[in-house]
C-alpha positions as a printed Julia matrix, in Angstrom:
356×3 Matrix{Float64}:
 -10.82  -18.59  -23.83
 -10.68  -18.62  -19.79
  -8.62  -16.75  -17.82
  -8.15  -15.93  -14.4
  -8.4   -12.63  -13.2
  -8.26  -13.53   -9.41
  -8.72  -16.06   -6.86
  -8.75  -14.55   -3.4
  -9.35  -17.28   -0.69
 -13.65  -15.8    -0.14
 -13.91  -15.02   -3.87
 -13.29  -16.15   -7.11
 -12.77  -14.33  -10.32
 -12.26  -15.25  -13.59
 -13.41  -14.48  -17.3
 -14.93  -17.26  -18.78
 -15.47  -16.5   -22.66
 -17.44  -13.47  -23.06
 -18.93  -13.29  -19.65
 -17.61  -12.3   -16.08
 -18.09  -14.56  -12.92
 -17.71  -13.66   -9.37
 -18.15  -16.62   -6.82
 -18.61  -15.81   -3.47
 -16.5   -18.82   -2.1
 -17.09  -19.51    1.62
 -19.6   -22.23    1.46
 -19.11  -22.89    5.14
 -20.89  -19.92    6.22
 -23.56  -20.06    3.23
 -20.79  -16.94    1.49
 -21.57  -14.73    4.33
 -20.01  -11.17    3.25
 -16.54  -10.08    5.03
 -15.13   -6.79    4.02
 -12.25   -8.08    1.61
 -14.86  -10.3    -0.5
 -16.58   -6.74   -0.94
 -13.31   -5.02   -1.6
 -12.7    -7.83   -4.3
 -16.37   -7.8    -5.55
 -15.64   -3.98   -6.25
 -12.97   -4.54   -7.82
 -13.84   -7.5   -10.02
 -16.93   -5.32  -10.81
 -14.36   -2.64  -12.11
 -12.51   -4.73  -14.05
 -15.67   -6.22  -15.95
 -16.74   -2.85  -16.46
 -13.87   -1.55  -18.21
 -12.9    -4.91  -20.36
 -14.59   -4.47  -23.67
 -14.67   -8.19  -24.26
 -16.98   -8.81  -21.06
 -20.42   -8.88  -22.42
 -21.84   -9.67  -19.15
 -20.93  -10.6   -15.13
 -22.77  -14.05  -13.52
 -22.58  -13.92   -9.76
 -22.77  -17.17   -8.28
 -22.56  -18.77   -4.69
 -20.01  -21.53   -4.29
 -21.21  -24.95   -2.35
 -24.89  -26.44   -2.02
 -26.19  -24.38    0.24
 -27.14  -20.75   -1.34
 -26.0   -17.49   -2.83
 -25.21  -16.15    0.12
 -26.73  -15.46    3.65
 -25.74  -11.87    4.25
 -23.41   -9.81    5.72
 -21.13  -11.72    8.52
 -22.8    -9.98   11.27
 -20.93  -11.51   13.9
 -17.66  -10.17   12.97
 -19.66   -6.21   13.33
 -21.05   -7.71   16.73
 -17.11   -8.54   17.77
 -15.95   -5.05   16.33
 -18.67   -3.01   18.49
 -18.06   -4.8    21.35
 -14.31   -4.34   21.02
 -15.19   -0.46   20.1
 -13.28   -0.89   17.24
 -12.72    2.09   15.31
 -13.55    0.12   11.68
 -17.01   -0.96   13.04
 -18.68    1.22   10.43
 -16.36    0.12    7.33
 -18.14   -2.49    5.84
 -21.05   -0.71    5.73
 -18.94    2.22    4.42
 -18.09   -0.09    1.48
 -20.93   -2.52    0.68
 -23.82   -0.02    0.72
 -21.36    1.58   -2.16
 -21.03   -1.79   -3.87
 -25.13   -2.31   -3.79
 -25.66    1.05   -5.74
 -22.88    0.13   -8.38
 -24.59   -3.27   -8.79
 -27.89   -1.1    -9.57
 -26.32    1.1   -11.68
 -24.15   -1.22  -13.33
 -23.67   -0.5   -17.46
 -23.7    -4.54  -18.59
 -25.89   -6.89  -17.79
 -25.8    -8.2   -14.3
 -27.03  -11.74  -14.01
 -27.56  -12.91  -10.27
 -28.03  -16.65   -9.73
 -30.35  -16.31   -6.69
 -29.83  -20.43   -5.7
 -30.39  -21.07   -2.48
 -30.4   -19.2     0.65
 -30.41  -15.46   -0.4
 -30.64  -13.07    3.05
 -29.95   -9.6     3.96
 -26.71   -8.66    2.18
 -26.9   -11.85   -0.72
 -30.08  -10.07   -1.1
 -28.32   -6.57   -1.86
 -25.91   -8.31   -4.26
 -28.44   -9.8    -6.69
 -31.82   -8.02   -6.61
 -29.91   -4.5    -7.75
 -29.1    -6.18  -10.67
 -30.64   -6.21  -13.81
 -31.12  -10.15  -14.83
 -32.15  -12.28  -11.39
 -32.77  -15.91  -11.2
 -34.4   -17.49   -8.73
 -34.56  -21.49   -8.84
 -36.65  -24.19   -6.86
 -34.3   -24.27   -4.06
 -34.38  -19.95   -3.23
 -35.13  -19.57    0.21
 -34.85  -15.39    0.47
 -35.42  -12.81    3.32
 -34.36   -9.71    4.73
 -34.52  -11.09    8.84
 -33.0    -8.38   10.39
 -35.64   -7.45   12.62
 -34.64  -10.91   14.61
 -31.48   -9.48   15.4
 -32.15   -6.2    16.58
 -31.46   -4.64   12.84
 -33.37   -3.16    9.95
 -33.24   -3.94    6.84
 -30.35   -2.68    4.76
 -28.04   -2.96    1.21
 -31.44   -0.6    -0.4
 -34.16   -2.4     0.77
 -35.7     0.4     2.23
 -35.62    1.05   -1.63
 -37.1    -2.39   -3.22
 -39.48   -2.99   -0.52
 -41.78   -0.43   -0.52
 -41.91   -0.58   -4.33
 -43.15   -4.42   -4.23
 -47.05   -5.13   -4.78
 -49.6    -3.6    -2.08
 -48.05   -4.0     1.16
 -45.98   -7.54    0.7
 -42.32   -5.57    1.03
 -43.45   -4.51    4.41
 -44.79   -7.67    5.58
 -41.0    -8.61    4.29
 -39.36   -6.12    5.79
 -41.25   -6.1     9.33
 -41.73  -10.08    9.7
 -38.07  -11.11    8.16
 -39.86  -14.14    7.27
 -38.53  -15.92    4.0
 -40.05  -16.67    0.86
 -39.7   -19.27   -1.72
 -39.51  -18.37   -5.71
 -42.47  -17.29   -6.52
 -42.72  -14.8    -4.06
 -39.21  -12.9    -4.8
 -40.44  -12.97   -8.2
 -43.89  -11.63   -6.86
 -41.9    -9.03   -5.06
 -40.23   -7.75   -7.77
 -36.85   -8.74   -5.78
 -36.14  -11.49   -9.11
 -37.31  -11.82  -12.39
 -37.15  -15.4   -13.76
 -37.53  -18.79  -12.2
 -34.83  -21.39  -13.76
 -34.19  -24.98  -12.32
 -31.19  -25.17  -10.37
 -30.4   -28.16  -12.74
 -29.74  -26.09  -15.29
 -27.79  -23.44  -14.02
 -24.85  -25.02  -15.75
 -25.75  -24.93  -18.75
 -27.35  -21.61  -18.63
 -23.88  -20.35  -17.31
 -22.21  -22.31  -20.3
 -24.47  -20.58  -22.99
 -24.26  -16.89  -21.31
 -20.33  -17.01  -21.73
 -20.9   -17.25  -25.52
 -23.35  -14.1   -25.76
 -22.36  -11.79  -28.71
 -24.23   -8.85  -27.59
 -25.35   -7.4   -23.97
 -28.73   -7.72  -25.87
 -28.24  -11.41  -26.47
 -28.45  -12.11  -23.15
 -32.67  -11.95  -21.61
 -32.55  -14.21  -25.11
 -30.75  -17.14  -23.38
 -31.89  -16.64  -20.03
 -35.83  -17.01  -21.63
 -34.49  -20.11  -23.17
 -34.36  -21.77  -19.67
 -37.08  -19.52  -17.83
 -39.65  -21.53  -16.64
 -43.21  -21.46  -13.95
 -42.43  -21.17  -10.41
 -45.72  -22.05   -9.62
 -48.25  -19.93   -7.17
 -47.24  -17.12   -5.11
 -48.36  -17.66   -1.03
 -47.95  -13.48   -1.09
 -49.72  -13.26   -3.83
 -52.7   -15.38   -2.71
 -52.76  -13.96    0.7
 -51.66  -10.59   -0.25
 -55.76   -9.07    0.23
 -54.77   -9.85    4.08
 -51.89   -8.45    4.83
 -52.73   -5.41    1.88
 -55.42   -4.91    4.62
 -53.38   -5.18    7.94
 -50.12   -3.84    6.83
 -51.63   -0.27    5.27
 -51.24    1.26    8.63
 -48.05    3.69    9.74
 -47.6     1.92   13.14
 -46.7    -1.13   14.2
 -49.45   -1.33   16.89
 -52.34   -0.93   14.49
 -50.43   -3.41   12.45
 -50.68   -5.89   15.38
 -54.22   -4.93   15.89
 -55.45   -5.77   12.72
 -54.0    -9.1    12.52
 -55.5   -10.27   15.64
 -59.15   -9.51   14.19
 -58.28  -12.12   11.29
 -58.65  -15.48   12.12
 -56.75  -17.33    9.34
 -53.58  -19.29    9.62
 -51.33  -16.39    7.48
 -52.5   -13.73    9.93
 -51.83  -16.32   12.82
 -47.84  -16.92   11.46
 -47.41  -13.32   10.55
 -48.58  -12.03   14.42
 -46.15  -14.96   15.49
 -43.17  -13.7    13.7
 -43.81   -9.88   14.67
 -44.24  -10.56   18.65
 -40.86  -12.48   18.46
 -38.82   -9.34   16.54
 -36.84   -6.46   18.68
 -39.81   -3.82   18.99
 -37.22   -1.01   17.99
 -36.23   -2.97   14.89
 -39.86   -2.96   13.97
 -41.05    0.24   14.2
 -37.59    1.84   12.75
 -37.94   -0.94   10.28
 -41.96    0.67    9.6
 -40.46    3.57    9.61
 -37.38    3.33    7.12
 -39.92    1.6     4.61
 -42.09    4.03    4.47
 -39.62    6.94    4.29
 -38.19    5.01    1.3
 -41.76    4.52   -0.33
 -41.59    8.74   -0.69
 -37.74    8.64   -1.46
 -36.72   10.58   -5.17
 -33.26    7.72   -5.08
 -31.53    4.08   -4.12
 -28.46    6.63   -2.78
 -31.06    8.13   -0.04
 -32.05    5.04    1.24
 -28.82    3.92    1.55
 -27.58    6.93    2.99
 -30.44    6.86    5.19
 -29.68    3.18    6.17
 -26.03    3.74    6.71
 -26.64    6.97    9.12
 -29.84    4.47   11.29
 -27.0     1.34   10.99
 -24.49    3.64   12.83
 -26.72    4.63   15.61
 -28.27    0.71   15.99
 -24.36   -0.17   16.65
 -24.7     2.5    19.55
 -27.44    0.45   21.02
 -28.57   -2.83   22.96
 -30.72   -4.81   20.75
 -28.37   -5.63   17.59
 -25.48   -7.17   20.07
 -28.25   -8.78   21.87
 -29.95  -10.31   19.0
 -26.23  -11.59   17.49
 -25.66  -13.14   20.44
 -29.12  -15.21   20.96
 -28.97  -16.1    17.62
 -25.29  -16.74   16.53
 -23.06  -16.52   19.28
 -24.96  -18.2    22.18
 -27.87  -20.21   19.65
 -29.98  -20.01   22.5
 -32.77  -18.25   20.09
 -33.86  -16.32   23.18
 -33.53  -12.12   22.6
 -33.92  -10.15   25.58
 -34.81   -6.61   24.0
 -34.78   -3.15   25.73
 -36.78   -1.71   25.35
 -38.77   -4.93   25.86
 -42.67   -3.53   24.2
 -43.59   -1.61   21.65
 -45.63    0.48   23.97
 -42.32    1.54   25.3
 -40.15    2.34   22.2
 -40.79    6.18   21.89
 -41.04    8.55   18.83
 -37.93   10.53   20.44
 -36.35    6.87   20.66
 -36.89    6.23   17.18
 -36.32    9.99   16.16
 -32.58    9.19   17.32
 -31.99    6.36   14.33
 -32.99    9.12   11.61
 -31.28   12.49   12.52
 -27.65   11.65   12.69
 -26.17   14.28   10.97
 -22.8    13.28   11.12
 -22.88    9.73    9.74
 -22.39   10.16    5.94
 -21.64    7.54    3.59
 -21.57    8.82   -0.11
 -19.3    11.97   -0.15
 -16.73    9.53    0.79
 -17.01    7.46   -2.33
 -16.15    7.7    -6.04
 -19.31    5.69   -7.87
């Protein structure tokens, strides 16, 4: 039996046999994340939670084009520059919504089709059944736009194989299926074909337990890893705690990953990467998902205090002209003090505020 719970205009809810969907439903902008389709992802998330006939929730993107591409970014860029006193709230409320996605008490199945960035990535790799498909295209790019990488990925990064999650994290490059299943970001590659009929089957689950049966019915080879079979070179350059030896070691390898990888990095926000280097490795000795996110949230309000992110919005989705001018403009000038200022905010707190 079907029934709708809800059907906001950016998300769809409904209960669909024994299982819960949530479709993020604003295909034009790849289901970029605005503050009421996190409000109503909360929500539904509740409602799932408490329903004893829900066996399960399937989150799903709406359209052709992916899961979703991440937070709508240029909405924050409009807020900061209009000094709008809500800048930090959908932060306040989707860093919240990542943690009860990881902590979530029924099976969480993520259908990771598509493009999957920055916040689509928070929404499906906390969960506890993620598929991946042929047509996954997934990063964290925030170091393009004068950002860091948020929604816990300070937390899943660092806890990836050797040093891939920083070469993530640092490059923002994106990966196919494989590699998110390399990453330990999914778990199972299924063919977007089928996705239908995986979705069918999961509604008729008996038990939460019944569930990894079915997906394993559909689970099939994503074929080789690229960070697995270059992962000896950037294991090798990406060790280091700065972004400058980083840089140095590439250039001494003279191999067309090493090449692409020194590419990406001297096109990035120099802040973004070395609070980016930073973060990750400050989450790699964190005890918790909540102190990376807090940690995140307190760095996020300080980056909205400061040039790059509004400059990096604007070459890259307000202008398109794909031409950043960061300040500082090098490395060599982004200071430890400078950086020191993204981690000791005292007065940015996120959790106290929250019931999770």
């Amino acid at each position: 039996m079907n029934s709708a719970i809800q059907a906001a205009e950016n998300i769809l809810v409904e209960t669909r046999g024994k299982a819960g969907l949530i479709r993020l439903n604003r295909p034009r902008a790849i289901n970029s994340l605005t503050l009421p389709m996190v409000l109503d992802f909360s929500q539904a998330l509740s409602r799932f939670e408490r329903a004893q006939e829900t066996v399960c929730v399937i989150v799903a993107g709406e359209g052709e084009r992916g899961l979703c591409a991440g937070g709508d970014v240029r909405i924050i860029h409009d807020l900061g520059k209009a000094n709008d006193p809500d800048l930090l709230r959908f932060w306040r409320e989707e860093f919240p919504l990542n943690y009860r996605i990881a902590h979530f008490s029924k099976p969480y199945v993520a259908l990771m089709d598509g493009i999957v960035m920055g916040g689509g990535v928070g929404i499906s790799a906390h969960g506890s059944h993620r598929i991946v498909t042929e047509r996954t295209r997934l990063a964290m790019p925030e170091t393009g736009i004068g950002y860091f990488p948020d929604v816990g990925a300070t937390w899943l990064l660092p806890k990836a194989p050797g040093e891939c999650g920083t070469w993530l994290g640092l490059t923002g490059n994106t990966v196919l299926a494989a590699d998110a299943i390399y990453a330990g970001l999914a778990d199972w590659f299924v063919l977007s074909s089928q996705l239908p009929d995986l979705v069918q089957e999961l509604t008729g689950v008996a038990h939460q337990d019944d569930v990894e049966d079915v997906i394993l019915k559909y689970a099939g080879d994503a074929g080789e890893s690229v960070l697995e079979a270059n992962s000896g070179k950037f294991d090798a350059a990406f060790r280091y705690n700065t972004v400058e030896e980083i840089i140095e070691a590439l250039r001494k390898n003279d191999d067309t990953f090493s090449h692409e990888t020194l590419e990406a990095l001297q096109k990035r926000s120099p802040t973004s990467l070395k609070l980016t280097l930073r973060l990750l490795r400050m989450g790699r000795e964190s005890s918790s998902l909540m102190e990376c996110l807090e940690r995140e949230f307190s760095a996020g309000a300080e980056v909205l205090r400061q040039h790059d992110f509004y400059e990096g919005v604007r070459a890259a989705i307000v202008d398109k002209d794909r031409n950043p001018h960061w300040s500082p403009a090098t490395l060599a000038d982004v200071t430890e003090d400078h950086i020191r200022a993204y981690l000791d905010k005292q007065d940015v707190r996120l959790f106290p505020d929250h019931r999770l």
